[in-house]
CSV table of C-alpha atoms and ligand atoms in Angstrom, one decimal:
chain,number,residue,atom,x,y,z
A,1,MET,CA,-13.9,90.3,-25.2
A,2,GLN,CA,-15.2,93.8,-24.6
A,3,GLN,CA,-12.8,96.5,-25.4
A,4,ASN,CA,-13.1,98.4,-22.1
A,5,ALA,CA,-12.8,95.2,-20.0
A,6,LEU,CA,-9.6,94.4,-21.9
A,7,ALA,CA,-8.3,97.9,-21.5
A,8,GLN,CA,-9.0,97.6,-17.8
A,9,ARG,CA,-6.9,94.5,-17.5
A,10,GLN,CA,-4.1,96.0,-19.5
A,11,GLN,CA,-4.1,99.1,-17.3
A,12,CYS,CA,-4.0,96.9,-14.3
A,13,ASP,CA,-1.0,95.0,-15.6
A,14,ARG,CA,0.9,98.2,-16.2
A,15,GLU,CA,0.2,99.4,-12.8
A,16,ASP,CA,1.2,96.1,-11.3
A,17,ALA,CA,4.5,96.2,-13.1
A,18,ASP,CA,5.1,99.7,-11.7
A,19,LEU,CA,4.2,98.5,-8.2
A,20,LEU,CA,6.7,95.7,-8.4
A,21,LYS,CA,9.4,98.0,-9.5
A,22,ARG,CA,8.7,100.1,-6.4
A,23,ILE,CA,8.7,97.0,-4.2
A,24,GLN,CA,12.1,96.1,-5.6
A,25,ARG,CA,13.2,99.4,-4.3
A,26,SER,CA,11.8,98.6,-0.9
A,27,ASP,CA,8.7,100.8,-1.1
A,28,GLN,CA,6.4,99.4,1.5
A,29,ARG,CA,3.4,101.4,0.3
A,30,ALA,CA,3.6,99.7,-3.1
A,31,LEU,CA,3.4,96.3,-1.4
A,32,ALA,CA,0.4,97.5,0.6
A,33,THR,CA,-1.3,98.5,-2.6
A,34,LEU,CA,-0.5,95.2,-4.3
A,35,TYR,CA,-1.9,93.4,-1.3
A,36,ASP,CA,-5.1,95.4,-1.3
A,37,ARG,CA,-5.5,94.6,-4.9
A,38,TYR,CA,-4.9,90.9,-4.9
A,39,ALA,CA,-5.3,89.5,-1.4
A,40,PRO,CA,-9.1,89.3,-2.0
A,41,VAL,CA,-8.4,87.1,-5.1
A,42,PHE,CA,-5.8,84.8,-3.6
A,43,TYR,CA,-7.3,84.4,-0.2
A,44,PRO,CA,-10.4,82.5,-1.4
A,45,PHE,CA,-8.1,80.9,-3.9
A,46,ALA,CA,-5.8,79.5,-1.2
A,47,LEU,CA,-9.0,78.6,0.8
A,48,ARG,CA,-10.2,76.6,-2.2
A,49,ILE,CA,-6.9,74.6,-2.3
A,50,THR,CA,-6.3,74.1,1.4
A,51,GLY,CA,-9.9,74.1,2.8
A,52,SER,CA,-8.7,75.9,5.8
A,53,HIS,CA,-9.1,79.7,6.6
A,54,GLU,CA,-6.1,79.6,8.9
A,55,VAL,CA,-3.8,78.0,6.3
A,56,ALA,CA,-5.2,80.2,3.5
A,57,GLU,CA,-4.1,83.2,5.6
A,58,GLU,CA,-0.7,81.7,6.0
A,59,VAL,CA,-0.5,81.3,2.2
A,60,VAL,CA,-1.4,84.9,1.5
A,61,HIS,CA,1.1,86.0,4.2
A,62,ASP,CA,3.9,83.9,2.8
A,63,VAL,CA,3.2,85.0,-0.8
A,64,PHE,CA,3.4,88.7,0.0
A,65,VAL,CA,6.4,88.4,2.2
A,66,GLN,CA,8.1,86.5,-0.6
A,67,VAL,CA,7.1,89.2,-3.1
A,68,TRP,CA,8.8,91.7,-0.8
A,69,GLU,CA,11.9,89.6,-0.3
A,70,LYS,CA,12.3,88.2,-3.8
A,71,GLY,CA,10.5,90.7,-6.0
A,72,ASN,CA,13.6,90.5,-8.1
A,73,SER,CA,12.7,87.0,-9.2
A,74,TYR,CA,9.8,88.3,-11.2
A,75,ALA,CA,10.9,88.8,-14.8
A,76,THR,CA,8.7,91.0,-17.0
A,77,GLN,CA,9.2,88.9,-20.1
A,78,ASN,CA,7.5,86.0,-18.4
A,79,GLY,CA,4.1,87.6,-18.3
A,80,SER,CA,1.9,89.6,-16.0
A,81,VAL,CA,2.5,90.2,-12.3
A,82,TYR,CA,-1.0,88.8,-11.7
A,83,ALA,CA,-0.1,85.4,-13.3
A,84,TRP,CA,3.1,85.3,-11.4
A,85,LEU,CA,1.2,85.9,-8.1
A,86,ALA,CA,-1.3,83.2,-9.1
A,87,ALA,CA,1.5,80.7,-9.7
A,88,LEU,CA,3.2,81.6,-6.5
A,89,SER,CA,0.0,81.3,-4.5
A,90,ARG,CA,-0.9,78.0,-6.0
A,91,MET,CA,2.6,76.6,-5.3
A,92,LYS,CA,2.5,77.7,-1.7
A,93,ALA,CA,-1.0,76.4,-1.1
A,94,LEU,CA,-0.3,73.0,-2.7
A,95,GLU,CA,2.9,72.8,-0.6
A,96,LYS,CA,0.9,73.3,2.6
A,97,VAL,CA,-1.5,70.6,1.6
A,98,ARG,CA,1.4,68.2,0.8
A,99,THR,CA,3.2,68.8,4.1
A,100,SER,CA,0.0,68.5,6.1
A,101,ASN,CA,-0.8,65.3,4.4
A,102,GLN,CA,2.6,63.9,5.2
A,103,LYS,CA,2.3,65.0,8.9
A,104,LYS,CA,-1.2,63.6,9.3
A,105,LYS,CA,-0.3,60.3,7.7
A,106,GLY,CA,-1.0,57.6,10.3
A,107,SER,CA,-2.4,60.0,12.9
A,108,ASP,CA,-6.1,60.5,13.5
A,109,GLY,CA,-6.1,64.2,12.6
A,110,GLU,CA,-7.8,65.5,9.5
A,111,ALA,CA,-5.5,66.3,6.7
A,112,LEU,CA,-6.1,69.5,4.6
A,113,GLN,CA,-8.8,68.9,2.0
A,114,PRO,CA,-9.6,71.0,-1.0
A,115,ARG,CA,-12.7,72.9,-0.2
A,116,ALA,CA,-15.4,72.3,-2.8
A,117,PRO,CA,-17.0,75.5,-4.0
A,118,LEU,CA,-20.3,76.3,-2.3
A,119,GLU,CA,-23.4,76.0,-4.4
A,120,ASN,CA,-23.7,79.0,-6.7
A,121,GLU,CA,-20.8,80.7,-5.1
A,122,GLU,CA,-19.1,80.9,-8.4
A,123,LYS,CA,-22.0,82.3,-10.2
A,124,GLN,CA,-23.3,85.2,-8.2
A,125,GLY,CA,-21.4,88.4,-8.5
A,126,GLY,CA,-24.0,90.5,-6.8
A,127,GLN,CA,-22.9,91.1,-3.2
A,128,GLU,CA,-19.3,90.5,-3.5
A,129,THR,CA,-16.8,93.3,-3.6
A,130,ILE,CA,-14.8,92.7,-6.7
A,131,LEU,CA,-11.8,94.9,-6.3
A,132,VAL,CA,-9.6,93.7,-9.1
A,133,PHE,CA,-10.3,94.4,-12.8
A,134,LYS,CA,-14.0,93.9,-12.2
A,135,GLY,CA,-15.2,94.2,-15.8
A,136,TYR,CA,-12.4,91.9,-17.0
A,137,ALA,CA,-13.2,89.3,-14.3
A,138,GLU,CA,-16.8,89.3,-15.4
A,139,GLU,CA,-15.9,88.9,-19.0
A,140,VAL,CA,-13.7,86.0,-18.1
A,141,ARG,CA,-16.6,84.4,-16.2
A,142,ASN,CA,-18.9,84.8,-19.1
A,143,MET,CA,-16.3,83.4,-21.4
A,144,LEU,CA,-15.7,80.3,-19.2
A,145,LYS,CA,-19.3,79.4,-19.8
A,146,ASN,CA,-18.1,78.1,-23.1
A,147,LEU,CA,-16.2,75.4,-21.3
A,148,SER,CA,-18.0,72.1,-21.0
A,149,LYS,CA,-18.6,70.8,-17.5
A,150,LEU,CA,-15.9,68.1,-18.0
A,151,GLU,CA,-13.3,70.5,-19.4
A,152,LEU,CA,-13.8,72.9,-16.5
A,153,ARG,CA,-13.7,70.0,-14.0
A,154,LEU,CA,-10.5,68.6,-15.4
A,155,LEU,CA,-8.8,72.0,-15.2
A,156,GLU,CA,-10.0,72.6,-11.7
A,157,LEU,CA,-8.8,69.2,-10.5
A,158,SER,CA,-5.4,69.9,-12.0
A,159,TYR,CA,-5.2,73.4,-10.9
A,160,TYR,CA,-6.6,73.3,-7.3
A,161,GLU,CA,-5.8,69.7,-6.4
A,162,GLY,CA,-2.7,69.2,-8.4
A,163,GLN,CA,-4.0,65.9,-10.0
A,164,SER,CA,-1.9,64.6,-12.8
A,165,GLN,CA,-3.4,63.7,-16.1
A,166,SER,CA,-2.9,60.0,-15.4
A,167,ASP,CA,-4.4,60.4,-11.9
A,168,LEU,CA,-7.4,61.9,-13.6
A,169,ALA,CA,-7.7,59.2,-16.1
A,170,ARG,CA,-7.7,56.5,-13.4
A,171,MET,CA,-10.0,58.5,-11.1
A,172,LEU,CA,-12.6,59.3,-13.7
A,173,ARG,CA,-12.1,56.1,-15.7
A,174,ILE,CA,-11.6,58.1,-18.9
A,175,PRO,CA,-8.8,57.2,-21.4
A,176,LEU,CA,-5.7,59.3,-20.9
A,177,GLY,CA,-5.8,60.4,-24.5
A,178,THR,CA,-9.3,61.9,-23.9
A,179,ILE,CA,-8.2,63.6,-20.8
A,180,LYS,CA,-5.3,65.2,-22.6
A,181,ALA,CA,-7.5,66.3,-25.5
A,182,LYS,CA,-10.2,67.7,-23.2
A,183,MET,CA,-7.7,69.6,-21.2
A,184,ARG,CA,-6.0,71.1,-24.2
A,185,ARG,CA,-9.4,72.2,-25.5
A,186,GLY,CA,-10.3,73.7,-22.2
A,187,ILE,CA,-7.1,75.6,-22.0
A,188,GLN,CA,-7.5,76.7,-25.6
A,189,LYS,CA,-10.8,78.3,-24.6
A,190,LEU,CA,-9.1,80.1,-21.7
A,191,ARG,CA,-6.5,81.4,-24.0
A,192,GLN,CA,-9.1,83.2,-26.0
A,193,ALA,CA,-9.1,85.8,-23.3
A,194,PRO,CA,-6.5,88.3,-24.3
A,195,ALA,CA,-4.7,88.5,-21.0
A,196,GLN,CA,-1.6,90.4,-21.9
A,197,GLU,CA,-0.9,93.5,-23.7
A,198,GLY,CA,0.5,93.0,-27.2
A,199,LYS,CA,0.3,89.3,-26.9
A,200,ARG,CA,-2.5,88.7,-29.3
A,201,PRO,CA,-4.4,91.0,-31.6
B,1,MET,CA,-1.7,80.5,-35.2
B,2,LYS,CA,0.7,77.6,-35.0
B,3,THR,CA,0.5,74.9,-37.6
B,4,GLU,CA,0.8,71.3,-36.6
B,5,GLU,CA,4.2,70.9,-38.4
B,6,GLN,CA,5.7,73.6,-36.3
B,7,ARG,CA,4.8,71.8,-33.1
B,8,HIS,CA,7.4,69.6,-31.6
B,9,SER,CA,7.2,66.9,-29.1
B,10,GLN,CA,8.2,69.0,-26.1
B,11,LEU,CA,5.3,71.3,-26.6
B,12,GLU,CA,3.1,68.4,-25.4
B,13,LEU,CA,4.9,68.7,-22.1
B,14,CYS,CA,4.0,72.3,-21.5
B,15,ILE,CA,0.6,71.7,-20.1
B,16,PRO,CA,1.6,69.1,-17.4
B,17,TYR,CA,4.6,71.4,-16.7
B,18,VAL,CA,2.6,74.4,-15.8
B,19,PHE,CA,0.4,72.3,-13.6
B,20,GLY,CA,3.6,71.0,-11.9
B,21,ARG,CA,2.8,67.4,-12.9
B,22,LEU,CA,5.7,66.2,-15.0
B,23,ASN,CA,7.5,63.3,-13.5
B,24,PRO,CA,11.1,64.1,-12.4
B,25,GLY,CA,12.7,62.5,-15.5
B,26,ASN,CA,10.5,64.3,-18.0
B,27,ARG,CA,10.8,67.5,-16.0
B,28,LYS,CA,14.5,67.5,-16.1
B,29,GLN,CA,14.5,66.7,-19.8
B,30,PHE,CA,12.0,69.5,-20.5
B,31,GLU,CA,13.9,72.0,-18.5
B,32,ALA,CA,17.1,71.1,-20.4
B,33,HIS,CA,15.1,71.7,-23.5
B,34,LEU,CA,14.1,75.2,-22.2
B,35,GLU,CA,17.7,75.9,-21.4
B,36,THR,CA,18.5,75.6,-25.1
B,37,GLY,CA,16.3,78.7,-25.5
B,38,CYS,CA,13.4,77.3,-27.4
B,39,GLU,CA,11.3,80.4,-28.0
B,40,GLN,CA,8.2,78.4,-29.0
B,41,CYS,CA,8.1,76.5,-25.7
B,42,LYS,CA,8.8,79.7,-23.7
B,43,ARG,CA,6.0,81.5,-25.4
B,44,GLU,CA,3.7,78.6,-24.9
B,45,LEU,CA,4.5,78.4,-21.2
B,46,SER,CA,4.0,82.1,-20.7
B,47,GLU,CA,0.7,81.9,-22.4
B,48,LEU,CA,-0.4,78.9,-20.5
B,49,TYR,CA,0.5,80.5,-17.1
B,50,GLU,CA,-1.6,83.5,-18.1
B,51,ALA,CA,-4.4,81.2,-19.2
B,52,ILE,CA,-4.7,79.1,-16.1
B,53,ALA,CA,-4.3,82.2,-13.9
B,54,LEU,CA,-7.7,83.1,-15.0
B,55,LEU,CA,-9.3,80.3,-13.1
B,56,PRO,CA,-9.1,82.1,-9.7
B,57,LEU,CA,-11.2,84.8,-11.2
B,58,LEU,CA,-14.1,82.4,-11.1
B,59,LEU,CA,-14.1,82.4,-7.3
B,60,LYS,CA,-15.9,84.9,-5.3
B,61,GLN,CA,-13.4,87.5,-4.1
B,62,GLU,CA,-13.1,87.9,-0.4
B,63,ALA,CA,-10.7,90.0,1.6
B,64,PRO,CA,-8.7,88.1,4.3
B,65,PRO,CA,-9.3,88.9,8.0
B,66,SER,CA,-8.2,92.5,8.5
B,67,GLY,CA,-5.3,91.7,10.9
B,68,LEU,CA,-3.4,89.9,8.1
B,69,ARG,CA,-2.5,93.1,6.3
B,70,GLN,CA,-0.9,94.6,9.4
B,71,ARG,CA,0.9,91.4,10.2
B,72,ILE,CA,2.5,91.3,6.8
B,73,LEU,CA,3.5,95.0,6.8
B,74,SER,CA,5.0,94.8,10.3
B,75,ARG,CA,6.9,91.8,9.2
B,76,LEU,CA,8.4,93.8,6.4
B,77,SER,CA,9.8,96.5,8.7
B,78,SER,CA,11.5,93.9,10.9
B,79,LYS,CA,12.9,91.8,8.1
B,80,ARG,CA,14.3,93.1,4.9
B,81,SER,CA,15.6,91.4,1.8
B,82,GLU,CA,17.8,88.4,2.3
B,83,PRO,CA,21.4,88.5,1.2
B,84,PRO,CA,21.8,87.6,-2.5
B,85,ARG,CA,21.7,83.9,-3.2
B,86,ALA,CA,24.8,82.3,-4.4
B,87,ALA,CA,23.2,80.3,-7.1
B,88,LYS,CA,21.6,83.1,-9.0
B,89,PRO,CA,23.4,86.4,-8.5
B,90,ILE,CA,20.9,89.2,-8.1
B,91,PRO,CA,22.2,92.8,-7.8
B,92,GLN,CA,21.9,93.9,-4.2
B,93,ARG,CA,18.6,95.8,-4.0
B,94,GLY,CA,19.1,99.5,-4.2
B,95,VAL,CA,22.9,99.6,-4.0
B,96,VAL,CA,25.2,100.7,-6.8
B,97,GLU,CA,28.8,101.0,-6.3
B,98,ALA,CA,30.7,103.8,-8.1
B,99,SER,CA,34.4,104.3,-8.6
B,100,VAL,CA,36.7,104.8,-5.7
B,101,THR,CA,37.3,108.5,-4.7
B,102,LYS,CA,39.6,109.9,-2.2
B,103,ALA,CA,38.3,113.4,-1.9
B,104,PRO,CA,34.6,114.4,-1.7
B,105,PRO,CA,33.5,114.4,-5.3
B,106,ARG,CA,32.1,117.6,-6.7
B,107,SER,CA,28.7,117.1,-8.0
B,108,TRP,CA,29.6,117.2,-11.8
B,109,TYR,CA,32.1,114.5,-11.1
B,110,LEU,CA,29.6,112.4,-9.3
B,111,TYR,CA,27.1,113.0,-12.1
B,112,ALA,CA,29.7,112.2,-14.8
B,113,SER,CA,30.7,109.0,-13.1
B,114,ILE,CA,27.1,107.8,-13.0
B,115,VAL,CA,26.5,108.6,-16.6
B,116,MET,CA,29.7,106.8,-17.6
B,117,GLY,CA,28.5,103.8,-15.6
B,118,VAL,CA,25.1,103.8,-17.4
B,119,LEU,CA,26.8,104.1,-20.8
B,120,LEU,CA,29.1,101.2,-20.0
B,121,ILE,CA,26.3,99.0,-19.0
B,122,ILE,CA,24.3,99.8,-22.1
B,123,SER,CA,27.2,99.0,-24.4
B,124,LEU,CA,27.8,95.8,-22.5
B,125,LEU,CA,24.1,94.9,-23.0
B,126,PHE,CA,24.4,95.3,-26.7
B,127,PHE,CA,27.6,93.3,-26.8
B,128,LEU,CA,26.0,90.4,-24.8
B,129,ASN,CA,22.9,90.6,-26.8
B,130,ASP,CA,25.0,89.8,-29.9
B,131,GLN,CA,27.1,87.2,-28.3
B,132,LEU,CA,24.6,85.2,-26.4
B,133,ARG,CA,21.4,85.7,-28.2
B,134,THR,CA,19.9,82.3,-27.5
B,135,THR,CA,21.2,81.1,-24.2
B,136,GLY,CA,19.2,81.0,-21.0
B,137,GLU,CA,22.1,82.7,-19.4
B,138,LEU,CA,21.5,85.8,-21.4
B,139,GLU,CA,18.2,86.5,-19.9
B,140,LYS,CA,19.5,86.3,-16.4
B,141,LYS,CA,22.4,88.6,-17.3
B,142,LEU,CA,20.1,91.0,-19.1
B,143,THR,CA,17.7,91.1,-16.1
B,144,ASP,CA,20.7,91.8,-13.8
B,145,LEU,CA,22.0,94.6,-16.0
B,146,GLN,CA,18.6,96.1,-16.5
B,147,ALA,CA,18.2,96.2,-12.8
B,148,GLN,CA,21.5,98.0,-12.5
B,149,ILE,CA,20.6,100.5,-15.2
B,150,GLN,CA,17.3,101.1,-13.5
B,151,GLU,CA,19.2,101.8,-10.3
B,152,LYS,CA,21.5,104.3,-12.0
B,153,GLN,CA,18.6,105.9,-13.7
B,154,ASP,CA,16.8,106.2,-10.4
B,155,ILE,CA,19.9,108.0,-9.0
B,156,LEU,CA,20.0,110.3,-12.1
B,157,GLY,CA,16.3,110.9,-11.8
B,158,ILE,CA,16.7,112.0,-8.2
B,159,LEU,CA,19.7,114.2,-9.0
B,160,GLN,CA,18.0,115.8,-11.9
B,161,VAL,CA,14.8,117.0,-10.3
B,162,GLN,CA,14.4,120.7,-9.7
B,163,LYS,CA,13.9,120.5,-6.0
B,164,VAL,CA,16.4,118.2,-4.4
B,165,GLU,CA,17.4,118.5,-0.8
B,166,ILE,CA,20.9,117.7,0.3
B,167,LEU,CA,22.2,117.0,3.8
B,168,GLN,CA,25.9,116.4,4.6
B,169,LEU,CA,26.7,113.6,7.0
B,170,ALA,CA,29.8,113.9,9.2
B,171,ASN,CA,31.5,111.1,11.0
B,172,MET,CA,31.5,110.8,14.7
B,173,ASP,CA,35.0,109.5,15.1
B,174,ALA,CA,37.9,111.8,14.9
B,175,GLY,CA,40.2,109.1,13.3
B,176,SER,CA,37.7,108.2,10.5
B,177,GLN,CA,37.9,109.6,7.0
B,178,ALA,CA,34.3,108.7,6.3
B,179,PHE,CA,31.6,111.1,5.2
B,180,GLY,CA,28.4,111.0,3.3
B,181,ARG,CA,25.4,112.8,2.1
B,182,VAL,CA,21.7,112.3,1.5
B,183,PHE,CA,20.0,113.7,-1.6
B,184,TRP,CA,16.3,113.5,-1.6
B,185,GLU,CA,13.2,114.6,-3.5
B,186,PRO,CA,10.7,115.9,-1.0
B,187,GLU,CA,7.6,115.3,-3.0
B,188,LYS,CA,8.2,111.7,-4.0
B,189,ARG,CA,10.4,110.9,-0.9
B,190,HIS,CA,13.0,109.2,-3.2
B,191,ALA,CA,16.4,109.4,-1.7
B,192,VAL,CA,20.0,108.6,-2.5
B,193,VAL,CA,22.4,108.1,0.3
B,194,GLN,CA,26.1,108.4,-0.6
B,195,VAL,CA,28.8,107.2,1.7
B,196,VAL,CA,32.6,107.4,1.2
B,197,ASN,CA,35.3,105.7,3.1
B,198,LEU,CA,33.1,103.8,5.5
B,199,ILE,CA,34.8,100.6,6.4
B,200,ALA,CA,33.3,97.4,4.9
B,201,GLU,CA,30.8,95.8,7.3
B,202,PRO,CA,31.3,92.3,8.8
B,203,ALA,CA,29.3,89.6,7.1
B,204,ASP,CA,26.6,89.5,9.8
B,205,LYS,CA,26.1,93.3,9.8
B,206,GLN,CA,24.7,95.9,7.5
B,207,TYR,CA,24.7,99.7,7.5
B,208,GLN,CA,21.3,101.2,8.2
B,209,LEU,CA,20.1,104.7,7.4
B,210,TRP,CA,17.7,106.4,9.9
B,211,LEU,CA,15.6,109.5,9.6
B,212,VAL,CA,15.3,111.6,12.7
B,213,LYS,CA,11.8,113.0,13.3
B,214,GLU,CA,10.6,114.4,16.6
B,215,LYS,CA,13.7,113.0,18.2
B,216,LYS,CA,12.7,109.5,17.1
B,217,TYR,CA,14.7,107.3,14.7
B,218,LEU,CA,12.6,106.1,11.8
B,219,ARG,CA,14.0,103.2,9.8
B,220,VAL,CA,14.8,104.1,6.1
B,221,GLY,CA,16.8,101.1,4.8
B,222,GLU,CA,19.9,99.1,4.8
B,223,PHE,CA,22.9,99.0,2.4
B,224,ASP,CA,26.2,97.3,2.1
B,225,VAL,CA,29.7,98.6,1.8
B,226,ASN,CA,31.6,95.7,0.4
B,227,LYS,CA,34.9,97.4,-0.3
B,228,GLU,CA,36.8,99.6,2.1
B,229,LYS,CA,37.1,103.3,1.1
B,230,SER,CA,34.6,102.9,-1.7
B,231,ASN,CA,32.0,105.4,-2.8
B,232,VAL,CA,28.7,103.7,-2.4
B,233,PHE,CA,25.3,104.9,-3.5
B,234,ALA,CA,22.0,103.4,-2.3
B,235,VAL,CA,18.5,104.3,-3.4
B,236,MET,CA,15.8,104.5,-0.7
B,237,THR,CA,12.4,105.7,0.0
B,238,LEU,CA,11.9,108.0,3.0
B,239,PRO,CA,9.0,107.7,5.4
B,240,VAL,CA,8.6,111.6,5.2
B,241,GLY,CA,9.9,114.0,2.6
B,242,GLU,CA,9.5,117.6,3.7
B,243,ARG,CA,12.6,119.2,5.2
B,244,GLN,CA,10.6,120.8,8.1
B,245,GLU,CA,9.6,117.3,9.1
B,246,ILE,CA,13.1,115.9,9.0
B,247,GLU,CA,15.5,116.7,11.9
B,248,GLY,CA,18.3,114.8,10.4
B,249,PHE,CA,19.8,111.5,9.2
B,250,ALA,CA,22.0,109.0,10.9
B,251,ILE,CA,23.8,105.8,9.9
B,252,THR,CA,24.5,103.0,12.2
B,253,LEU,CA,25.9,99.5,11.9
B,254,GLU,CA,23.1,96.9,12.6
B,255,PRO,CA,22.7,93.2,12.4
B,256,ARG,CA,22.1,92.1,8.8
B,257,GLY,CA,18.5,92.6,7.8
B,258,GLY,CA,18.3,95.8,9.9
B,259,SER,CA,16.8,96.8,13.2
B,260,THR,CA,13.7,98.6,14.2
B,261,GLN,CA,15.7,100.9,16.5
B,262,PRO,CA,19.4,101.8,16.3
B,263,SER,CA,21.4,99.4,18.4
B,264,GLY,CA,24.9,100.2,17.1
B,265,ALA,CA,27.0,103.4,17.5
B,266,ILE,CA,26.3,106.2,15.1
B,267,GLN,CA,28.8,106.2,12.3
B,268,LEU,CA,27.6,109.3,10.3
B,269,ARG,CA,25.2,111.9,11.2
B,270,GLY,CA,23.7,115.2,9.9
B,271,ALA,CA,21.1,117.6,11.2
B,272,THR,CA,18.9,119.9,9.1
B,273,LYS,CA,18.8,122.6,11.8
C,1,LIG,ZN1,10.5,73.8,-27.5
């Protein structure tokens, strides 16, 4: 991990923690700043999970309104604000998929479907406007090249589609033990990115 | 690096847990284990959350349609924080209650009472830290207390700055003993509103502070007065800070959650000119 990329991430984490403190004191400008910073990350993220632009917008809306109303539920000792936002966004998006599936059950309508990434969408960084810890994000992308295709696929299926390990074993016809081991390995590789200040040398 | 002997069976459950894929039975069991304060699992979970949160960084960043930002921000001004939930007590945002006073406190008195409050909480923190080192309860209590300390430090911070503006608020009802004042720091627009002897609001109502600018009422924030005749401080951020821009402040009683325009009678008021 490049030193300046890591420093950038750490700087960002510190600023986020300050923003959240201000949000807890009802400072709307702090929320606007946090939005400008992370909506461009969590909007495509919610789109990836729900497959719908409209629902992805709802997810981002709900996440930031919840941050405003329940900013107090974030506890510093549990990690970065970014990871907290990611967990919140994921939960909200999966919830939308689940309720839409329940509603659509038995009707002709299309249920929400995870949206498969477009070809080479995940590789090119050229024309996109990366707003959040650019250098760090690029480092992470480089680092994730160390993951095997299967490791990455398993993580994505769990993360974006909420598949359980036994679902994956059935679906991919791979023994459960192998799934578990591959996922552990994949996550181990992710963990090599020093994400949080003072966590690892 | 953890060695294999140090791992225990629950650690296995951390990965399915962060993905939200433990079955209800295992989930309950695992959460009970976390409640015992297992540091190893907590650390593992926190690191796992950080690790999987890197996955969204693989996606191409894309700003949502531009209207969304405005929709969220306008939603904020029409709906503020919900009342504290019963299950997990969270200190009311921005409100600190100080000791009961009958007469308008002189500023050293006010200052001293806040300092005492901070000292008390700090000593309580250390006491709890010793008593409850490992329970999950402790963290909640610490977070609550830290939030309270933060509030008091915010108040101290505002009172300590070199340039602080003060405006007295008088009551609009001859029979009332209520009064108040607003202290604010023009540059950062941080403010403390203090009210004394305001009657406790009904459950569905909340006091709301307004800033008057160009004869318009700008919403500042809501606060609660839980006990009658108490001396209440609330920390707020003003929409503007310079005295020339501020014609005055007013406090009204509004439906809980606040209003965009004053709907209730003015309880306290003060003008800069
Ligand atoms: Zn454990």
